[in-house]
Amino acid sequence: MKFRIKLLSNLRQRFRKEYLGELIQKQNDNRVREPRVGEMVLIGDDNKKRLSWPIAKVIELIPGRDGEIHTVRLKTQHGTVIRPV
């Protein structure tokens, strides 16, 4: 059981370090685009380091009165949340 917990912890650390590090580098591209359903995103939190931000999956795009996407519904490991883009 300890091996499984350690393995999962190492995998999570590696994912956050390697994959999310790549996403951060690609963020230098200043083009703005709308999120897509099924996309994995980070939920920003000013009180935590970026590598500690929770990961969520976009499950619904919610347009504003102007027809632009301003809000999304996200599925996290603890349930669903609605967040602004």
C-alpha positions as MATLAB code, in Angstrom:
seq = 'MKFRIKLLSNLRQRFRKEYLGELIQKQNDNRVREPRVGEMVLIGDDNKKRLSWPIAKVIELIPGRDGEIHTVRLKTQHGTVIRPV';
ca = [
       0.000    0.000    0.000;
       2.845    2.413    0.818;
       4.441    1.632   -2.552;
       1.210    2.509   -4.359;
       0.886    5.829   -2.505;
       4.529    6.675   -3.203;
       4.162    5.736   -6.882;
       1.026    7.874   -7.239;
       2.741   10.795   -5.514;
       5.786   10.527   -7.797;
       3.576   10.318  -10.883;
       1.614   13.402   -9.799;
       4.837   15.352   -9.154;
       6.280   14.349  -12.510;
       3.062   15.275  -14.333;
       2.925   18.700  -12.698;
       6.625   19.347  -13.277;
       6.916   18.145  -16.882;
       3.505   18.530  -18.517;
       2.335   21.634  -16.684;
       5.784   23.155  -17.130;
       5.311   22.771  -20.884;
       1.913   24.461  -20.663;
       3.429   27.383  -18.774;
       6.102   27.800  -21.470;
       3.481   27.749  -24.218;
       1.612   30.479  -22.362;
       4.124   32.986  -23.738;
       2.116   32.821  -26.964;
      -0.113   35.877  -26.462;
      -3.008   34.800  -28.673;
      -6.296   34.595  -26.763;
      -8.649   31.732  -27.537;
     -11.795   30.315  -26.025;
     -11.615   27.145  -23.928;
     -13.079   23.986  -25.422;
     -15.248   21.281  -23.878;
     -13.054   18.381  -22.761;
      -9.970   20.535  -22.256;
      -7.936   20.175  -19.059;
      -7.325   23.485  -17.273;
      -5.729   24.815  -14.109;
      -7.933   26.600  -11.581;
      -5.938   29.647  -10.529;
      -5.512   30.523   -6.860;
      -3.491   33.580   -5.826;
      -2.751   31.992   -2.443;
      -1.002   28.906   -3.889;
       1.955   28.267   -6.159;
       0.981   27.458   -9.744;
       2.187   23.866   -9.413;
      -0.308   23.410   -6.555;
      -3.342   24.701   -8.484;
      -6.060   22.068   -8.936;
      -6.676   20.576  -12.371;
     -10.186   20.481  -13.860;
     -11.924   19.437  -17.067;
     -14.162   21.857  -19.005;
     -17.608   20.261  -19.261;
     -19.726   23.222  -20.425;
     -19.225   26.655  -21.984;
     -21.636   29.318  -20.737;
     -22.043   32.308  -23.089;
     -22.836   35.806  -21.841;
     -25.522   38.120  -23.180;
     -23.141   39.236  -25.921;
     -22.702   35.654  -27.160;
     -19.055   35.458  -26.054;
     -17.888   32.746  -23.650;
     -17.304   34.366  -20.266;
     -17.999   31.448  -17.900;
     -17.305   27.703  -17.879;
     -18.492   24.750  -15.827;
     -15.557   22.643  -14.632;
     -15.374   19.122  -13.236;
     -12.812   18.742  -10.454;
     -11.996   15.751   -8.301;
     -14.336   17.216   -5.634;
     -17.324   18.021   -7.874;
     -18.280   20.720  -10.350;
     -17.668   24.466  -10.160;
     -18.563   27.441  -12.343;
     -15.692   29.853  -12.979;
     -15.140   32.931  -15.142;
     -12.738   32.625  -18.058;
];
